[in-house]
Short mmCIF file of C-alpha atoms and ligand atoms in Angstrom, two decimals:
data_model
loop_
_atom_site.label_atom_id
_atom_site.label_comp_id
_atom_site.label_asym_id
_atom_site.label_seq_id
_atom_site.Cartn_x
_atom_site.Cartn_y
_atom_site.Cartn_z
CA UNK A 199 199.42 -69.18 68.39
CA UNK A 200 197.61 -66.70 66.11
CA UNK A 201 199.09 -63.23 65.64
CA UNK A 202 196.91 -60.21 66.36
CA UNK A 203 195.74 -57.30 64.24
CA UNK A 204 194.65 -54.28 66.32
CA UNK A 205 191.73 -52.17 65.15
CA UNK A 206 192.61 -48.53 65.78
CA UNK A 207 195.77 -46.58 66.48
CA UNK A 208 196.35 -44.29 69.42
CA UNK A 209 196.68 -44.64 73.16
CA UNK A 210 194.12 -47.42 73.67
CA UNK A 211 195.70 -49.41 70.83
CA UNK A 212 199.10 -48.84 72.49
CA UNK A 213 197.85 -50.27 75.81
CA UNK A 214 196.51 -53.36 74.06
CA UNK A 215 199.72 -53.87 72.07
CA UNK A 216 201.69 -53.67 75.32
CA UNK A 217 199.61 -56.43 76.92
CA UNK A 218 199.68 -58.65 73.81
CA UNK A 219 203.41 -58.36 73.19
CA UNK A 220 205.01 -57.71 76.57
CA UNK A 221 202.68 -59.71 78.80
CA UNK A 222 201.14 -62.40 76.58
CA UNK A 223 204.26 -62.82 74.45
CA UNK A 224 202.21 -62.82 71.24
CA UNK A 225 202.79 -60.81 68.10
CA UNK A 226 200.92 -57.81 66.72
CA UNK A 227 201.24 -58.07 62.95
CA UNK A 228 199.35 -54.96 61.81
CA UNK A 229 196.81 -52.25 62.60
CA UNK A 230 193.57 -51.56 60.77
CA UNK A 231 191.51 -48.36 60.61
CA UNK A 232 188.56 -47.18 58.57
CA UNK A 233 189.69 -46.14 55.10
CA UNK A 234 188.84 -42.49 55.73
CA UNK A 235 191.29 -42.43 58.69
CA UNK A 236 194.09 -44.16 56.78
CA UNK A 237 196.56 -41.27 57.02
CA UNK A 238 199.75 -43.32 57.58
CA UNK A 239 201.13 -46.55 56.14
CA UNK A 240 202.95 -47.61 59.27
CA UNK A 241 202.10 -47.27 62.99
CA UNK A 242 204.54 -48.41 65.67
CA UNK A 243 206.55 -50.19 63.00
CA UNK A 244 203.59 -52.26 61.66
CA UNK A 245 201.56 -51.78 58.50
CA UNK A 246 198.21 -49.99 58.77
CA UNK A 247 195.54 -51.50 56.51
CA UNK A 248 191.98 -50.45 55.62
CA UNK A 249 189.34 -52.13 57.79
CA UNK A 250 186.93 -52.41 54.87
CA UNK A 251 189.38 -54.60 52.92
CA UNK A 252 191.24 -56.28 55.80
CA UNK A 253 190.59 -59.78 54.45
CA UNK A 254 192.45 -58.88 51.21
CA UNK A 255 195.62 -58.23 53.22
CA UNK A 256 195.44 -60.95 55.90
CA UNK A 257 193.66 -64.30 55.81
CA UNK A 258 191.02 -63.99 58.58
CA UNK A 259 191.25 -67.60 59.73
CA UNK A 260 194.94 -67.03 60.60
CA UNK A 261 194.48 -63.90 62.77
CA UNK A 262 192.87 -62.60 65.94
CA UNK A 263 191.64 -59.02 66.10
CA UNK A 264 191.50 -56.83 69.21
CA UNK A 265 189.60 -53.55 69.24
CA UNK A 266 191.93 -50.72 70.27
CA UNK A 267 189.26 -48.09 69.89
CA UNK A 268 186.59 -47.00 72.39
CA UNK A 269 184.20 -44.61 70.55
CA UNK A 270 182.46 -43.47 73.77
CA UNK A 271 179.03 -44.64 72.66
CA UNK A 272 178.46 -47.29 75.34
CA UNK A 273 180.47 -49.69 73.16
CA UNK A 274 177.83 -49.89 70.42
CA UNK A 275 180.53 -49.34 67.78
CA UNK A 276 182.69 -52.02 69.39
CA UNK A 277 179.82 -54.49 69.14
CA UNK A 278 179.27 -53.66 65.46
CA UNK A 279 183.00 -53.98 64.69
CA UNK A 280 183.32 -57.29 66.53
CA UNK A 281 180.25 -58.63 64.72
CA UNK A 282 181.42 -57.50 61.28
CA UNK A 283 185.00 -58.69 61.70
CA UNK A 284 183.83 -62.05 63.10
CA UNK A 285 181.60 -62.39 60.03
CA UNK A 286 184.67 -61.90 57.83
CA UNK A 287 186.22 -64.83 59.74
CA UNK A 288 188.64 -63.11 62.14
CA UNK A 289 188.97 -64.53 65.66
CA UNK A 290 188.48 -62.45 68.82
CA UNK A 291 190.93 -63.97 71.28
CA UNK A 292 190.77 -62.48 74.78
CA UNK A 293 193.58 -60.08 75.64
CA UNK A 294 194.57 -60.77 79.25
CA UNK A 295 197.33 -59.14 81.28
CA UNK A 296 199.63 -61.62 82.95
CA UNK A 297 199.01 -59.80 86.24
CA UNK A 298 195.22 -60.34 86.13
CA UNK A 299 193.76 -63.01 88.41
CA UNK A 300 190.99 -65.04 86.78
CA UNK A 301 190.65 -67.98 89.11
CA UNK A 302 187.88 -70.14 87.71
CA UNK A 303 185.94 -67.34 85.95
CA UNK A 304 184.42 -68.35 82.59
CA UNK A 305 185.08 -66.05 79.65
CA UNK A 306 183.58 -65.50 76.19
CA UNK A 307 185.72 -63.90 73.51
CA UNK A 308 187.01 -60.44 72.60
CA UNK A 309 187.41 -59.36 76.23
CA UNK A 310 190.29 -57.11 77.30
CA UNK A 311 191.46 -57.61 80.87
CA UNK A 312 194.15 -55.22 82.06
CA UNK A 313 196.71 -55.23 84.86
CA UNK A 314 195.81 -56.54 88.32
CA UNK A 315 192.12 -57.14 87.60
CA UNK A 316 190.39 -59.79 89.68
CA UNK A 317 187.61 -61.88 88.16
CA UNK A 318 186.67 -64.05 91.11
CA UNK A 319 185.59 -67.71 91.08
CA UNK A 320 182.24 -68.72 89.54
CA UNK A 321 181.94 -65.44 87.59
CA UNK A 322 180.60 -65.71 84.06
CA UNK A 323 181.79 -63.10 81.60
CA UNK A 324 180.34 -62.69 78.09
CA UNK A 325 182.02 -61.13 75.06
CA UNK A 326 183.71 -57.84 74.22
CA UNK A 327 184.00 -56.47 77.77
CA UNK A 328 186.85 -54.19 78.80
CA UNK A 329 188.19 -54.40 82.37
CA UNK A 330 190.57 -51.53 83.03
CA UNK A 331 193.49 -51.99 85.43
CA UNK A 332 192.54 -53.05 88.98
CA UNK A 333 188.82 -53.54 88.21
CA UNK A 334 187.33 -56.23 90.45
CA UNK A 335 184.44 -58.56 89.73
CA UNK A 336 183.61 -60.66 92.74
CA UNK A 337 182.33 -64.23 93.02
CA UNK A 338 179.23 -65.45 91.16
CA UNK A 339 178.88 -62.30 89.05
CA UNK A 340 177.25 -62.62 85.65
CA UNK A 341 178.25 -60.10 82.99
CA UNK A 342 176.81 -59.83 79.51
CA UNK A 343 178.57 -58.24 76.56
CA UNK A 344 180.34 -54.98 75.69
CA UNK A 345 180.55 -53.50 79.17
CA UNK A 346 183.27 -51.10 80.31
CA UNK A 347 184.47 -51.67 83.86
CA UNK A 348 186.75 -48.72 84.68
CA UNK A 349 189.88 -48.76 86.88
CA UNK A 350 189.24 -49.71 90.49
CA UNK A 351 185.52 -50.34 89.97
CA UNK A 352 184.33 -53.12 92.20
CA UNK A 353 181.25 -55.31 92.11
CA UNK A 354 180.32 -57.39 95.16
CA UNK A 355 179.13 -61.00 95.10
CA UNK A 356 176.21 -62.16 92.92
CA UNK A 357 175.99 -58.90 90.93
CA UNK A 358 174.52 -59.08 87.43
CA UNK A 359 175.64 -56.61 84.77
CA UNK A 360 173.72 -56.68 81.49
CA UNK A 361 175.09 -55.38 78.19
CA UNK A 362 176.67 -52.05 77.22
CA UNK A 363 177.01 -50.77 80.79
CA UNK A 364 179.65 -48.29 81.90
CA UNK A 365 180.85 -48.70 85.50
CA UNK A 366 183.07 -45.68 86.30
CA UNK A 367 186.38 -45.49 88.10
CA UNK A 368 186.19 -46.66 91.72
CA UNK A 369 182.42 -47.19 91.60
CA UNK A 370 181.13 -49.87 93.98
CA UNK A 371 178.18 -52.17 93.30
CA UNK A 372 176.43 -53.71 96.32
CA UNK A 373 176.05 -57.49 96.38
CA UNK A 374 173.02 -59.15 94.71
CA UNK A 375 171.98 -56.19 92.54
CA UNK A 376 171.43 -56.05 88.76
CA UNK A 377 172.61 -53.41 86.34
CA UNK A 378 170.20 -53.20 83.40
CA UNK A 379 171.51 -52.75 79.85
CA UNK A 380 173.06 -49.33 79.17
CA UNK A 381 173.39 -48.38 82.85
CA UNK A 382 175.94 -45.61 83.34
CA UNK A 383 177.49 -45.51 86.79
CA UNK A 384 179.59 -42.40 87.45
CA UNK A 385 183.07 -42.53 88.94
CA UNK A 386 183.05 -43.05 92.70
CA UNK A 387 179.34 -43.97 93.00
CA UNK A 388 178.03 -46.53 95.49
CA UNK A 389 175.11 -48.35 93.86
CA UNK A 390 172.86 -50.17 96.33
CA UNK A 391 169.82 -51.00 94.18
CA UNK A 392 168.97 -52.32 90.73
CA UNK A 393 169.10 -49.90 87.80
CA UNK A 394 166.74 -49.58 84.83
CA UNK A 395 167.86 -49.43 81.20
CA UNK A 396 169.75 -46.23 80.28
CA UNK A 397 169.75 -45.04 83.91
CA UNK A 398 172.58 -42.83 85.20
CA UNK A 399 173.79 -43.00 88.82
CA UNK A 400 176.35 -40.46 90.08
CA UNK A 401 177.78 -39.69 93.53
CA UNK A 402 177.63 -36.31 95.23
CA UNK A 403 180.33 -34.17 93.69
CA UNK A 404 183.38 -33.25 95.78
CA UNK A 405 183.75 -29.52 96.29
CA UNK A 406 186.74 -27.25 95.91
CA UNK A 407 187.56 -25.16 98.97
CA UNK A 408 188.23 -22.09 96.90
CA UNK A 409 189.31 -19.88 99.80
CA UNK A 410 191.89 -22.38 101.10
CA UNK A 411 195.23 -23.71 99.97
CA UNK A 412 197.15 -26.84 100.99
CA UNK A 413 199.26 -25.01 103.60
CA UNK A 414 196.12 -24.05 105.54
CA UNK A 415 196.06 -27.74 106.55
CA UNK A 416 199.63 -29.01 106.23
CA UNK A 417 202.00 -26.75 108.15
C1 LIG O 711 178.95 -39.14 85.29
C2 LIG O 711 179.87 -38.50 84.30
C3 LIG O 711 179.89 -39.32 83.00
C4 LIG O 711 179.36 -37.10 83.99
O1 LIG O 711 180.15 -36.56 82.98
P1 LIG O 711 180.73 -35.10 83.11
O2 LIG O 711 181.51 -34.78 81.90
O3 LIG O 711 181.46 -35.00 84.41
O4 LIG O 711 179.41 -34.28 83.13
P2 LIG O 711 179.29 -32.72 83.25
O5 LIG O 711 180.15 -32.17 84.33
O6 LIG O 711 179.45 -32.13 81.87
O7 LIG O 711 177.78 -32.60 83.69
C5 LIG O 711 176.70 -32.90 82.80
C6 LIG O 711 175.42 -32.75 83.57
O8 LIG O 711 175.32 -33.78 84.56
C7 LIG O 711 175.26 -33.24 85.87
N1 LIG O 711 176.15 -34.01 86.74
C8 LIG O 711 177.28 -34.65 86.39
N2 LIG O 711 177.82 -35.24 87.46
C9 LIG O 711 177.02 -34.95 88.51
C10 LIG O 711 177.06 -35.25 89.88
N3 LIG O 711 178.05 -35.99 90.40
N4 LIG O 711 176.07 -34.80 90.66
C11 LIG O 711 175.07 -34.07 90.14
N5 LIG O 711 174.98 -33.74 88.85
C12 LIG O 711 175.94 -34.17 88.04
C13 LIG O 711 175.82 -31.83 85.73
O9 LIG O 711 175.30 -30.97 86.72
C14 LIG O 711 175.34 -31.44 84.35
O10 LIG O 711 173.96 -31.06 84.38
P3 LIG O 711 173.32 -30.01 83.34
O11 LIG O 711 173.47 -30.65 81.96
O12 LIG O 711 171.93 -29.88 83.78
O13 LIG O 711 174.16 -28.79 83.48
C15 LIG O 711 181.33 -38.36 84.85
O14 LIG O 711 181.35 -37.61 86.03
C16 LIG O 711 181.96 -39.69 85.13
O15 LIG O 711 181.78 -40.33 86.16
N6 LIG O 711 182.78 -40.15 84.15
C17 LIG O 711 183.47 -41.42 84.24
C18 LIG O 711 184.95 -41.21 84.50
C19 LIG O 711 185.63 -42.55 84.46
O16 LIG O 711 185.29 -43.46 85.18
N7 LIG O 711 186.60 -42.68 83.57
C20 LIG O 711 187.30 -43.93 83.37
C21 LIG O 711 187.21 -44.35 81.94
S1 LIG O 711 188.04 -45.86 81.67
#
């Protein structure tokens, strides 16, 4: 089994290392970051190497890379990194929590699937997607590449999600709808119709009852 190198250091990289080592029982050999962020030689007890020269340190055909860095740009940077590192020859094995349930879903590569996610039967998942803990993709969904499905987000049957979409925490997608590329669905939204490219859908905001406190209700 190939060892992993994680791109990035920080909390997202820590989550990925936990899944790889504690849940998948595979080894993280090193971290890589862009040269200009190379401010430490060791992170979590592993060497940190420059991304630009990664292939000088580790033979690409012997290693998988996982991207432990989000960038908050609808995963455009993640797509570029996955493309460039694949071109150097590194593999992008999927990182899958041992508590995720993937009955019969088909998967590309470079996906990260966290704790207690459900990818239901007959779903087709592309490359480079991140499913945060407890995200649910129901039966016969088709997902493209480099989407972020946040914790507790849930898509009903036969949903299509294009590329570079962000589906926020606890958002719900009605069955049979399509999310166009770069759709941004805010946390807690209920989406009942197709979206267009770059569209943003948000729910009504909850309000603070500024004149009340908890003991006005719980006495
Ligand atoms: C939709 C979302 C991205 C908006 O981001 P935000 O930081 O809350 O946005 P802001 O509060 O700065 O608001 C920006 C603008 O959008 C509007 N807006 C944001 N949420 C809105 C809502 N629910 N209803 C109406 N308008 C809203 C604001 O009024 C503001 O308008 P303005 O620029 O004209 O003043 C955010 O609410 C969200 O859902 N984030 C995802 C959280 C999540 O799932 N995290 C998990 C990551 S794994």
